[in-house]
Amino acid sequence: MAFLQNRSISLVDMYIDNSEPSENVGQIHFSLEYDFQNTTLILRIIQGKDLPAKDLSGTSDPYVRVTLLPDKKHRLETKIKRRTLNPRWNETFYFEGFPIQKLQSRVLHLHVFDYDRFSRDDSIGEVFLPLCQVDLSEKPSFWKALKPPAKDKCGELLTSLCYHPSNSILTLTLLKARNLKAKDINGKSDPYVKVWLQFGDKRIEKRKTAVFKCTLNPVFNDTFSFNVPWEKIRECSLDVMVMDFDNIGRNELIGRILLAGKNGSGASETKHWQDMITKPRQTIVQWHRLKPE
């Protein structure tokens, strides 16, 4: 039993954060209540305040995504409030069948997004509240400052490239990664790498490494070879995605790089590709900083 108690403390430890947000992205107002008779947690999401404008019109279309970590599979969402930086949601969510002891190892995650009809919804900010810190019998109400999502802290990936013009073989070796972003509540990830060979926007061939459990510094040492004619080498690219494997929910992107001669997502990726072309048959090794999307 002592082991379980220590474990639950370490699970929520990574979410206990009393630091000030690095930038002001608004606040969220919500309240909590517990129905002891029906073992139900009741969450009311009341309103947001001073949210940043994410749309060209100078406003946002905010909604809140709710999860009780570590369960990422069951997500609830408020309605979208159109064209406002001070939304009033006034919505109630019920988490049924949660004995009070079970809630002690849960973390309430409220993530405010800006809805976008034509592209991916923008993250505005988020709040993590370990429920072991909350006296639910008091029916507490909170104003919490939203924290901006962590940017560009996804980790780094060491890769090598080699091209043999004589047999048209492009070889990518995934050596290792370091300081990957933790995606699981235990402060670790279960990383693997997925690689797509692309010509322009068209995906041609996919490869994957094995999954490495509970690590932020995996050593992959995996090599993939692709057949690419010399005349096409400047037109193709490798979309390299480091993923977090999830047994229950969907696998999540940790970070990615695009290895390409032109239009690479960063100077280091483009330089790596150009060095490979100018030095055929040589293995060119380079670290790359992963990007969040």
PDB file of C-alpha atoms in Angstrom:
ATOM      1  CA  MET A   1       0.000   0.000   0.000  1.00  0.00           C
ATOM      2  CA  ALA A   2       2.885   2.338   0.813  1.00  0.00           C
ATOM      3  CA  PHE A   3       4.237   1.707  -2.693  1.00  0.00           C
ATOM      4  CA  LEU A   4       0.926   2.729  -4.241  1.00  0.00           C
ATOM      5  CA  GLN A   5       0.756   5.889  -2.171  1.00  0.00           C
ATOM      6  CA  ASN A   6       4.302   6.875  -3.122  1.00  0.00           C
ATOM      7  CA  ARG A   7       3.562   6.121  -6.748  1.00  0.00           C
ATOM      8  CA  SER A   8       0.452   8.319  -6.837  1.00  0.00           C
ATOM      9  CA  ILE A   9       2.431  11.177  -5.292  1.00  0.00           C
ATOM     10  CA  SER A  10       5.104  10.862  -7.985  1.00  0.00           C
ATOM     11  CA  LEU A  11       2.445  10.745 -10.713  1.00  0.00           C
ATOM     12  CA  VAL A  12       0.974  14.102  -9.748  1.00  0.00           C
ATOM     13  CA  ASP A  13       4.372  15.566  -8.827  1.00  0.00           C
ATOM     14  CA  MET A  14       5.163  16.512 -12.392  1.00  0.00           C
ATOM     15  CA  TYR A  15       1.986  18.628 -12.550  1.00  0.00           C
ATOM     16  CA  ILE A  16       2.489  20.570  -9.309  1.00  0.00           C
ATOM     17  CA  ASP A  17       3.689  23.864 -10.720  1.00  0.00           C
ATOM     18  CA  ASN A  18       3.379  27.132  -8.822  1.00  0.00           C
ATOM     19  CA  SER A  19       5.481  29.172 -11.245  1.00  0.00           C
ATOM     20  CA  GLU A  20       4.098  32.187 -13.080  1.00  0.00           C
ATOM     21  CA  PRO A  21       3.173  31.696 -16.760  1.00  0.00           C
ATOM     22  CA  SER A  22       5.939  32.752 -19.178  1.00  0.00           C
ATOM     23  CA  GLU A  23       3.428  34.938 -21.039  1.00  0.00           C
ATOM     24  CA  ASN A  24      -0.128  36.123 -20.378  1.00  0.00           C
ATOM     25  CA  VAL A  25      -2.603  33.955 -22.274  1.00  0.00           C
ATOM     26  CA  GLY A  26      -5.654  34.672 -20.124  1.00  0.00           C
ATOM     27  CA  GLN A  27      -7.478  33.014 -17.250  1.00  0.00           C
ATOM     28  CA  ILE A  28     -10.136  30.367 -16.735  1.00  0.00           C
ATOM     29  CA  HIS A  29     -12.853  30.243 -14.067  1.00  0.00           C
ATOM     30  CA  PHE A  30     -14.179  26.849 -12.937  1.00  0.00           C
ATOM     31  CA  SER A  31     -15.538  25.104  -9.862  1.00  0.00           C
ATOM     32  CA  LEU A  32     -15.468  21.577  -8.442  1.00  0.00           C
ATOM     33  CA  GLU A  33     -17.906  19.639  -6.307  1.00  0.00           C
ATOM     34  CA  TYR A  34     -18.138  16.023  -5.171  1.00  0.00           C
ATOM     35  CA  ASP A  35     -21.326  14.019  -4.822  1.00  0.00           C
ATOM     36  CA  PHE A  36     -20.315  11.531  -2.091  1.00  0.00           C
ATOM     37  CA  GLN A  37     -23.534   9.530  -2.388  1.00  0.00           C
ATOM     38  CA  ASN A  38     -23.098   8.839  -6.109  1.00  0.00           C
ATOM     39  CA  THR A  39     -19.250   8.957  -6.174  1.00  0.00           C
ATOM     40  CA  THR A  40     -19.388  11.620  -8.876  1.00  0.00           C
ATOM     41  CA  LEU A  41     -17.027  14.539  -9.491  1.00  0.00           C
ATOM     42  CA  ILE A  42     -18.878  17.598 -10.800  1.00  0.00           C
ATOM     43  CA  LEU A  43     -16.918  20.156 -12.812  1.00  0.00           C
ATOM     44  CA  ARG A  44     -18.393  23.501 -13.867  1.00  0.00           C
ATOM     45  CA  ILE A  45     -16.512  25.445 -16.498  1.00  0.00           C
ATOM     46  CA  ILE A  46     -17.775  28.986 -16.042  1.00  0.00           C
ATOM     47  CA  GLN A  47     -15.829  31.459 -18.169  1.00  0.00           C
ATOM     48  CA  GLY A  48     -12.549  32.608 -19.688  1.00  0.00           C
ATOM     49  CA  LYS A  49     -11.010  36.061 -19.492  1.00  0.00           C
ATOM     50  CA  ASP A  50      -8.464  38.073 -21.496  1.00  0.00           C
ATOM     51  CA  LEU A  51      -7.705  35.281 -23.974  1.00  0.00           C
ATOM     52  CA  PRO A  52      -5.273  36.144 -26.797  1.00  0.00           C
ATOM     53  CA  ALA A  53      -6.607  36.772 -30.311  1.00  0.00           C
ATOM     54  CA  LYS A  54      -5.740  33.864 -32.603  1.00  0.00           C
ATOM     55  CA  ASP A  55      -7.764  34.892 -35.652  1.00  0.00           C
ATOM     56  CA  LEU A  56      -7.133  37.669 -38.181  1.00  0.00           C
ATOM     57  CA  SER A  57     -10.347  39.345 -37.037  1.00  0.00           C
ATOM     58  CA  GLY A  58      -8.674  40.112 -33.679  1.00  0.00           C
ATOM     59  CA  THR A  59     -10.768  37.564 -31.783  1.00  0.00           C
ATOM     60  CA  SER A  60     -10.806  33.803 -31.084  1.00  0.00           C
ATOM     61  CA  ASP A  61     -13.376  30.986 -31.144  1.00  0.00           C
ATOM     62  CA  PRO A  62     -12.487  29.329 -27.817  1.00  0.00           C
ATOM     63  CA  TYR A  63     -13.549  26.008 -26.348  1.00  0.00           C
ATOM     64  CA  VAL A  64     -12.204  23.884 -23.481  1.00  0.00           C
ATOM     65  CA  ARG A  65     -11.061  20.275 -23.723  1.00  0.00           C
ATOM     66  CA  VAL A  66     -11.300  18.390 -20.413  1.00  0.00           C
ATOM     67  CA  THR A  67      -9.397  15.256 -19.372  1.00  0.00           C
ATOM     68  CA  LEU A  68      -8.798  13.506 -16.047  1.00  0.00           C
ATOM     69  CA  LEU A  69      -5.200  12.371 -16.418  1.00  0.00           C
ATOM     70  CA  PRO A  70      -3.729   9.790 -16.772  1.00  0.00           C
ATOM     71  CA  ASP A  71      -6.768   8.806 -18.873  1.00  0.00           C
ATOM     72  CA  LYS A  72      -6.227  10.608 -22.193  1.00  0.00           C
ATOM     73  CA  LYS A  73      -8.739   8.498 -24.073  1.00  0.00           C
ATOM     74  CA  HIS A  74     -11.938   9.989 -22.630  1.00  0.00           C
ATOM     75  CA  ARG A  75     -12.039  13.665 -23.511  1.00  0.00           C
ATOM     76  CA  LEU A  76     -14.918  16.054 -22.996  1.00  0.00           C
ATOM     77  CA  GLU A  77     -15.327  19.425 -24.679  1.00  0.00           C
ATOM     78  CA  THR A  78     -17.353  22.558 -24.089  1.00  0.00           C
ATOM     79  CA  LYS A  79     -19.251  24.286 -26.860  1.00  0.00           C
ATOM     80  CA  ILE A  80     -17.324  26.713 -29.066  1.00  0.00           C
ATOM     81  CA  LYS A  81     -17.946  30.384 -28.274  1.00  0.00           C
ATOM     82  CA  ARG A  82     -17.631  32.462 -31.429  1.00  0.00           C
ATOM     83  CA  ARG A  83     -15.581  35.632 -31.815  1.00  0.00           C
ATOM     84  CA  THR A  84     -14.820  36.404 -28.170  1.00  0.00           C
ATOM     85  CA  LEU A  85     -11.822  36.803 -25.879  1.00  0.00           C
ATOM     86  CA  ASN A  86     -14.017  36.599 -22.744  1.00  0.00           C
ATOM     87  CA  PRO A  87     -16.140  33.499 -23.317  1.00  0.00           C
ATOM     88  CA  ARG A  88     -18.920  32.392 -20.942  1.00  0.00           C
ATOM     89  CA  TRP A  89     -19.401  28.636 -21.153  1.00  0.00           C
ATOM     90  CA  ASN A  90     -21.414  27.838 -17.994  1.00  0.00           C
ATOM     91  CA  GLU A  91     -21.268  24.083 -18.674  1.00  0.00           C
ATOM     92  CA  THR A  92     -21.304  21.193 -16.202  1.00  0.00           C
ATOM     93  CA  PHE A  93     -19.475  17.877 -16.600  1.00  0.00           C
ATOM     94  CA  TYR A  94     -20.032  14.756 -14.490  1.00  0.00           C
ATOM     95  CA  PHE A  95     -17.328  12.137 -13.841  1.00  0.00           C
ATOM     96  CA  GLU A  96     -19.327   9.218 -12.480  1.00  0.00           C
ATOM     97  CA  GLY A  97     -18.036   6.197 -10.566  1.00  0.00           C
ATOM     98  CA  PHE A  98     -14.969   7.903  -9.050  1.00  0.00           C
ATOM     99  CA  PRO A  99     -14.443   6.995  -5.374  1.00  0.00           C
ATOM    100  CA  ILE A 100     -12.709   9.832  -3.538  1.00  0.00           C
ATOM    101  CA  GLN A 101      -9.534   7.698  -3.102  1.00  0.00           C
ATOM    102  CA  LYS A 102      -9.296   7.199  -6.879  1.00  0.00           C
ATOM    103  CA  LEU A 103      -9.473  10.945  -7.470  1.00  0.00           C
ATOM    104  CA  GLN A 104      -6.369  11.462  -5.309  1.00  0.00           C
ATOM    105  CA  SER A 105      -4.199  10.132  -8.142  1.00  0.00           C
ATOM    106  CA  ARG A 106      -5.985  12.075 -10.895  1.00  0.00           C
ATOM    107  CA  VAL A 107      -4.990  15.383 -12.460  1.00  0.00           C
ATOM    108  CA  LEU A 108      -7.638  17.656 -13.943  1.00  0.00           C
ATOM    109  CA  HIS A 109      -6.405  19.008 -17.291  1.00  0.00           C
ATOM    110  CA  LEU A 110      -8.251  21.951 -18.842  1.00  0.00           C
ATOM    111  CA  HIS A 111      -6.909  22.911 -22.270  1.00  0.00           C
ATOM    112  CA  VAL A 112      -8.313  25.977 -24.048  1.00  0.00           C
ATOM    113  CA  PHE A 113      -8.217  25.879 -27.846  1.00  0.00           C
ATOM    114  CA  ASP A 114      -9.164  28.278 -30.615  1.00  0.00           C
ATOM    115  CA  TYR A 115     -11.411  26.466 -33.092  1.00  0.00           C
ATOM    116  CA  ASP A 116     -10.332  26.750 -36.725  1.00  0.00           C
ATOM    117  CA  ARG A 117     -12.624  25.483 -39.426  1.00  0.00           C
ATOM    118  CA  PHE A 118      -9.953  25.071 -42.092  1.00  0.00           C
ATOM    119  CA  SER A 119      -6.840  23.979 -40.205  1.00  0.00           C
ATOM    120  CA  ARG A 120      -5.689  22.496 -36.922  1.00  0.00           C
ATOM    121  CA  ASP A 121      -7.156  24.145 -33.810  1.00  0.00           C
ATOM    122  CA  ASP A 122      -4.666  26.461 -32.061  1.00  0.00           C
ATOM    123  CA  SER A 123      -3.702  25.803 -28.455  1.00  0.00           C
ATOM    124  CA  ILE A 124      -4.289  28.919 -26.325  1.00  0.00           C
ATOM    125  CA  GLY A 125      -3.250  27.667 -22.895  1.00  0.00           C
ATOM    126  CA  GLU A 126      -3.791  24.995 -20.282  1.00  0.00           C
ATOM    127  CA  VAL A 127      -4.168  24.312 -16.566  1.00  0.00           C
ATOM    128  CA  PHE A 128      -3.154  21.175 -14.642  1.00  0.00           C
ATOM    129  CA  LEU A 129      -4.759  20.708 -11.217  1.00  0.00           C
ATOM    130  CA  PRO A 130      -3.744  17.641  -9.136  1.00  0.00           C
ATOM    131  CA  LEU A 131      -6.951  16.711  -7.294  1.00  0.00           C
ATOM    132  CA  CYS A 132      -4.977  15.592  -4.226  1.00  0.00           C
ATOM    133  CA  GLN A 133      -4.452  19.332  -3.611  1.00  0.00           C
ATOM    134  CA  VAL A 134      -8.188  20.085  -3.552  1.00  0.00           C
ATOM    135  CA  ASP A 135     -10.643  19.798  -0.642  1.00  0.00           C
ATOM    136  CA  LEU A 136     -13.700  18.751  -2.631  1.00  0.00           C
ATOM    137  CA  SER A 137     -16.032  18.992   0.380  1.00  0.00           C
ATOM    138  CA  GLU A 138     -15.528  22.777   0.272  1.00  0.00           C
ATOM    139  CA  LYS A 139     -17.015  23.052  -3.271  1.00  0.00           C
ATOM    140  CA  PRO A 140     -14.036  25.183  -4.349  1.00  0.00           C
ATOM    141  CA  SER A 141     -14.107  27.744  -7.149  1.00  0.00           C
ATOM    142  CA  PHE A 142     -10.932  28.768  -9.022  1.00  0.00           C
ATOM    143  CA  TRP A 143      -9.569  31.508 -11.232  1.00  0.00           C
ATOM    144  CA  LYS A 144      -6.440  30.022 -12.784  1.00  0.00           C
ATOM    145  CA  ALA A 145      -3.933  31.666 -15.115  1.00  0.00           C
ATOM    146  CA  LEU A 146      -3.578  29.643 -18.308  1.00  0.00           C
ATOM    147  CA  LYS A 147      -0.059  28.515 -19.132  1.00  0.00           C
ATOM    148  CA  PRO A 148       1.044  28.687 -22.754  1.00  0.00           C
ATOM    149  CA  PRO A 149       1.810  25.284 -24.279  1.00  0.00           C
ATOM    150  CA  ALA A 150       5.494  24.372 -24.206  1.00  0.00           C
ATOM    151  CA  LYS A 151       7.052  25.325 -27.533  1.00  0.00           C
ATOM    152  CA  ASP A 152      10.073  23.751 -29.178  1.00  0.00           C
ATOM    153  CA  LYS A 153      10.986  21.685 -26.133  1.00  0.00           C
ATOM    154  CA  CYS A 154      10.445  18.393 -27.882  1.00  0.00           C
ATOM    155  CA  GLY A 155      14.013  17.090 -27.712  1.00  0.00           C
ATOM    156  CA  GLU A 156      16.653  16.295 -30.318  1.00  0.00           C
ATOM    157  CA  LEU A 157      17.280  13.487 -32.782  1.00  0.00           C
ATOM    158  CA  LEU A 158      20.654  12.256 -34.069  1.00  0.00           C
ATOM    159  CA  THR A 159      20.459  11.012 -37.658  1.00  0.00           C
ATOM    160  CA  SER A 160      22.822  10.128 -40.476  1.00  0.00           C
ATOM    161  CA  LEU A 161      22.257  10.371 -44.232  1.00  0.00           C
ATOM    162  CA  CYS A 162      24.121   8.709 -47.070  1.00  0.00           C
ATOM    163  CA  TYR A 163      23.417   8.595 -50.804  1.00  0.00           C
ATOM    164  CA  HIS A 164      24.968   6.224 -53.361  1.00  0.00           C
ATOM    165  CA  PRO A 165      24.324   7.591 -56.881  1.00  0.00           C
ATOM    166  CA  SER A 166      25.630   4.380 -58.511  1.00  0.00           C
ATOM    167  CA  ASN A 167      22.789   2.224 -57.151  1.00  0.00           C
ATOM    168  CA  SER A 168      20.311   5.033 -56.284  1.00  0.00           C
ATOM    169  CA  ILE A 169      20.156   4.069 -52.592  1.00  0.00           C
ATOM    170  CA  LEU A 170      19.307   6.735 -49.994  1.00  0.00           C
ATOM    171  CA  THR A 171      20.109   5.533 -46.473  1.00  0.00           C
ATOM    172  CA  LEU A 172      18.757   7.122 -43.298  1.00  0.00           C
ATOM    173  CA  THR A 173      20.064   5.935 -39.927  1.00  0.00           C
ATOM    174  CA  LEU A 174      18.196   6.917 -36.759  1.00  0.00           C
ATOM    175  CA  LEU A 175      20.894   6.777 -34.094  1.00  0.00           C
ATOM    176  CA  LYS A 176      19.373   8.139 -30.894  1.00  0.00           C
ATOM    177  CA  ALA A 177      17.271  10.886 -29.324  1.00  0.00           C
ATOM    178  CA  ARG A 178      17.823  12.960 -26.201  1.00  0.00           C
ATOM    179  CA  ASN A 179      15.660  15.030 -23.858  1.00  0.00           C
ATOM    180  CA  LEU A 180      12.397  13.994 -25.486  1.00  0.00           C
ATOM    181  CA  LYS A 181       9.246  15.628 -24.188  1.00  0.00           C
ATOM    182  CA  ALA A 182       7.442  13.475 -21.600  1.00  0.00           C
ATOM    183  CA  LYS A 183       3.994  12.465 -22.826  1.00  0.00           C
ATOM    184  CA  ASP A 184       3.022  10.004 -20.081  1.00  0.00           C
ATOM    185  CA  ILE A 185       2.035  10.769 -16.510  1.00  0.00           C
ATOM    186  CA  ASN A 186       5.068   8.861 -15.187  1.00  0.00           C
ATOM    187  CA  GLY A 187       7.272  11.602 -16.658  1.00  0.00           C
ATOM    188  CA  LYS A 188       8.472   9.375 -19.500  1.00  0.00           C
ATOM    189  CA  SER A 189       7.457   8.469 -23.046  1.00  0.00           C
ATOM    190  CA  ASP A 190       7.374   5.255 -25.091  1.00  0.00           C
ATOM    191  CA  PRO A 191       9.072   6.600 -28.230  1.00  0.00           C
ATOM    192  CA  TYR A 192       9.374   5.171 -31.700  1.00  0.00           C
ATOM    193  CA  VAL A 193      10.133   6.829 -35.041  1.00  0.00           C
ATOM    194  CA  LYS A 194       7.945   6.836 -38.135  1.00  0.00           C
ATOM    195  CA  VAL A 195       9.509   7.881 -41.462  1.00  0.00           C
ATOM    196  CA  TRP A 196       7.775   8.807 -44.723  1.00  0.00           C
ATOM    197  CA  LEU A 197       9.601   9.130 -48.036  1.00  0.00           C
ATOM    198  CA  GLN A 198       7.849  11.933 -49.937  1.00  0.00           C
ATOM    199  CA  PHE A 199       7.990  13.353 -53.444  1.00  0.00           C
ATOM    200  CA  GLY A 200       6.541  16.847 -53.193  1.00  0.00           C
ATOM    201  CA  ASP A 201       3.427  16.423 -51.034  1.00  0.00           C
ATOM    202  CA  LYS A 202       2.915  12.794 -52.057  1.00  0.00           C
ATOM    203  CA  ARG A 203       3.814  10.129 -49.508  1.00  0.00           C
ATOM    204  CA  ILE A 204       5.468   7.108 -51.138  1.00  0.00           C
ATOM    205  CA  GLU A 205       6.896   4.751 -48.538  1.00  0.00           C
ATOM    206  CA  LYS A 206       6.645   4.361 -44.745  1.00  0.00           C
ATOM    207  CA  ARG A 207       9.070   2.797 -42.230  1.00  0.00           C
ATOM    208  CA  LYS A 208       8.968   2.437 -38.441  1.00  0.00           C
ATOM    209  CA  THR A 209      11.396   1.615 -35.633  1.00  0.00           C
ATOM    210  CA  ALA A 210      10.576  -0.546 -32.623  1.00  0.00           C
ATOM    211  CA  VAL A 211       8.976   1.084 -29.556  1.00  0.00           C
ATOM    212  CA  PHE A 212      11.300   1.893 -26.639  1.00  0.00           C
ATOM    213  CA  LYS A 213       9.498   1.805 -23.294  1.00  0.00           C
ATOM    214  CA  CYS A 214       9.736   4.422 -20.533  1.00  0.00           C
ATOM    215  CA  THR A 215      12.614   6.547 -21.804  1.00  0.00           C
ATOM    216  CA  LEU A 216      13.313  10.105 -22.938  1.00  0.00           C
ATOM    217  CA  ASN A 217      16.741   9.159 -24.348  1.00  0.00           C
ATOM    218  CA  PRO A 218      16.207   6.151 -26.622  1.00  0.00           C
ATOM    219  CA  VAL A 219      18.996   4.573 -28.687  1.00  0.00           C
ATOM    220  CA  PHE A 220      17.371   3.424 -31.928  1.00  0.00           C
ATOM    221  CA  ASN A 221      20.334   2.401 -34.135  1.00  0.00           C
ATOM    222  CA  ASP A 222      17.925   1.636 -36.970  1.00  0.00           C
ATOM    223  CA  THR A 223      18.723   2.005 -40.660  1.00  0.00           C
ATOM    224  CA  PHE A 224      16.257   2.439 -43.537  1.00  0.00           C
ATOM    225  CA  SER A 225      17.161   2.368 -47.234  1.00  0.00           C
ATOM    226  CA  PHE A 226      15.076   3.873 -50.030  1.00  0.00           C
ATOM    227  CA  ASN A 227      15.446   3.623 -53.790  1.00  0.00           C
ATOM    228  CA  VAL A 228      15.699   7.179 -55.170  1.00  0.00           C
ATOM    229  CA  PRO A 229      17.085   7.876 -58.671  1.00  0.00           C
ATOM    230  CA  TRP A 230      19.763  10.581 -58.849  1.00  0.00           C
ATOM    231  CA  GLU A 231      17.567  12.883 -60.941  1.00  0.00           C
ATOM    232  CA  LYS A 232      14.879  12.774 -58.220  1.00  0.00           C
ATOM    233  CA  ILE A 233      17.105  13.229 -55.161  1.00  0.00           C
ATOM    234  CA  ARG A 234      16.495  17.011 -54.974  1.00  0.00           C
ATOM    235  CA  GLU A 235      12.724  16.585 -55.238  1.00  0.00           C
ATOM    236  CA  CYS A 236      12.241  14.093 -52.418  1.00  0.00           C
ATOM    237  CA  SER A 237      12.217  14.527 -48.640  1.00  0.00           C
ATOM    238  CA  LEU A 238      12.029  12.434 -45.489  1.00  0.00           C
ATOM    239  CA  ASP A 239       9.349  13.337 -42.943  1.00  0.00           C
ATOM    240  CA  VAL A 240      10.743  11.968 -39.664  1.00  0.00           C
ATOM    241  CA  MET A 241       8.273  11.822 -36.755  1.00  0.00           C
ATOM    242  CA  VAL A 242       9.148  10.799 -33.212  1.00  0.00           C
ATOM    243  CA  MET A 243       5.958   9.343 -31.713  1.00  0.00           C
ATOM    244  CA  ASP A 244       4.833   8.296 -28.230  1.00  0.00           C
ATOM    245  CA  PHE A 245       3.220   4.847 -28.303  1.00  0.00           C
ATOM    246  CA  ASP A 246      -0.004   4.589 -26.296  1.00  0.00           C
ATOM    247  CA  ASN A 247      -1.637   1.253 -25.454  1.00  0.00           C
ATOM    248  CA  ILE A 248      -5.060   2.762 -24.884  1.00  0.00           C
ATOM    249  CA  GLY A 249      -5.416   6.043 -26.758  1.00  0.00           C
ATOM    250  CA  ARG A 250      -4.012   7.357 -30.000  1.00  0.00           C
ATOM    251  CA  ASN A 251      -0.243   7.541 -30.467  1.00  0.00           C
ATOM    252  CA  GLU A 252       0.922  11.132 -29.980  1.00  0.00           C
ATOM    253  CA  LEU A 253       3.489  13.166 -31.899  1.00  0.00           C
ATOM    254  CA  ILE A 254       6.464  14.198 -29.736  1.00  0.00           C
ATOM    255  CA  GLY A 255       8.235  16.140 -32.492  1.00  0.00           C
ATOM    256  CA  ARG A 256       9.349  15.955 -36.094  1.00  0.00           C
ATOM    257  CA  ILE A 257      11.950  17.061 -38.616  1.00  0.00           C
ATOM    258  CA  LEU A 258      11.758  17.340 -42.390  1.00  0.00           C
ATOM    259  CA  LEU A 259      14.980  16.314 -44.130  1.00  0.00           C
ATOM    260  CA  ALA A 260      14.883  17.964 -47.544  1.00  0.00           C
ATOM    261  CA  GLY A 261      16.994  19.848 -50.059  1.00  0.00           C
ATOM    262  CA  LYS A 262      14.513  22.702 -50.313  1.00  0.00           C
ATOM    263  CA  ASN A 263      11.723  23.920 -48.056  1.00  0.00           C
ATOM    264  CA  GLY A 264      13.107  22.055 -45.066  1.00  0.00           C
ATOM    265  CA  SER A 265      11.526  23.079 -41.763  1.00  0.00           C
ATOM    266  CA  GLY A 266      14.885  24.439 -40.593  1.00  0.00           C
ATOM    267  CA  ALA A 267      18.361  25.371 -41.799  1.00  0.00           C
ATOM    268  CA  SER A 268      20.015  22.342 -40.168  1.00  0.00           C
ATOM    269  CA  GLU A 269      17.737  19.869 -41.972  1.00  0.00           C
ATOM    270  CA  THR A 270      18.347  21.511 -45.347  1.00  0.00           C
ATOM    271  CA  LYS A 271      22.118  21.694 -44.761  1.00  0.00           C
ATOM    272  CA  HIS A 272      22.179  17.996 -43.797  1.00  0.00           C
ATOM    273  CA  TRP A 273      20.507  17.084 -47.109  1.00  0.00           C
ATOM    274  CA  GLN A 274      22.808  19.330 -49.159  1.00  0.00           C
ATOM    275  CA  ASP A 275      25.910  17.895 -47.461  1.00  0.00           C
ATOM    276  CA  MET A 276      24.682  14.399 -48.357  1.00  0.00           C
ATOM    277  CA  ILE A 277      24.343  15.363 -52.036  1.00  0.00           C
ATOM    278  CA  THR A 278      27.684  17.173 -52.274  1.00  0.00           C
ATOM    279  CA  LYS A 279      29.494  14.301 -50.499  1.00  0.00           C
ATOM    280  CA  PRO A 280      28.108  11.138 -52.122  1.00  0.00           C
ATOM    281  CA  ARG A 281      28.886   7.764 -50.520  1.00  0.00           C
ATOM    282  CA  GLN A 282      29.864   9.511 -47.267  1.00  0.00           C
ATOM    283  CA  THR A 283      27.805   9.142 -44.075  1.00  0.00           C
ATOM    284  CA  ILE A 284      26.827  12.590 -42.781  1.00  0.00           C
ATOM    285  CA  VAL A 285      25.821  12.637 -39.085  1.00  0.00           C
ATOM    286  CA  GLN A 286      23.924  15.517 -37.485  1.00  0.00           C
ATOM    287  CA  TRP A 287      21.777  16.409 -34.460  1.00  0.00           C
ATOM    288  CA  HIS A 288      18.396  18.017 -35.201  1.00  0.00           C
ATOM    289  CA  ARG A 289      16.052  19.864 -32.875  1.00  0.00           C
ATOM    290  CA  LEU A 290      12.563  18.351 -33.062  1.00  0.00           C
ATOM    291  CA  LYS A 291       9.685  20.693 -33.826  1.00  0.00           C
ATOM    292  CA  PRO A 292       6.219  20.273 -32.328  1.00  0.00           C
ATOM    293  CA  GLU A 293       4.421  20.017 -35.694  1.00  0.00           C
TER     294      GLU A 293
END
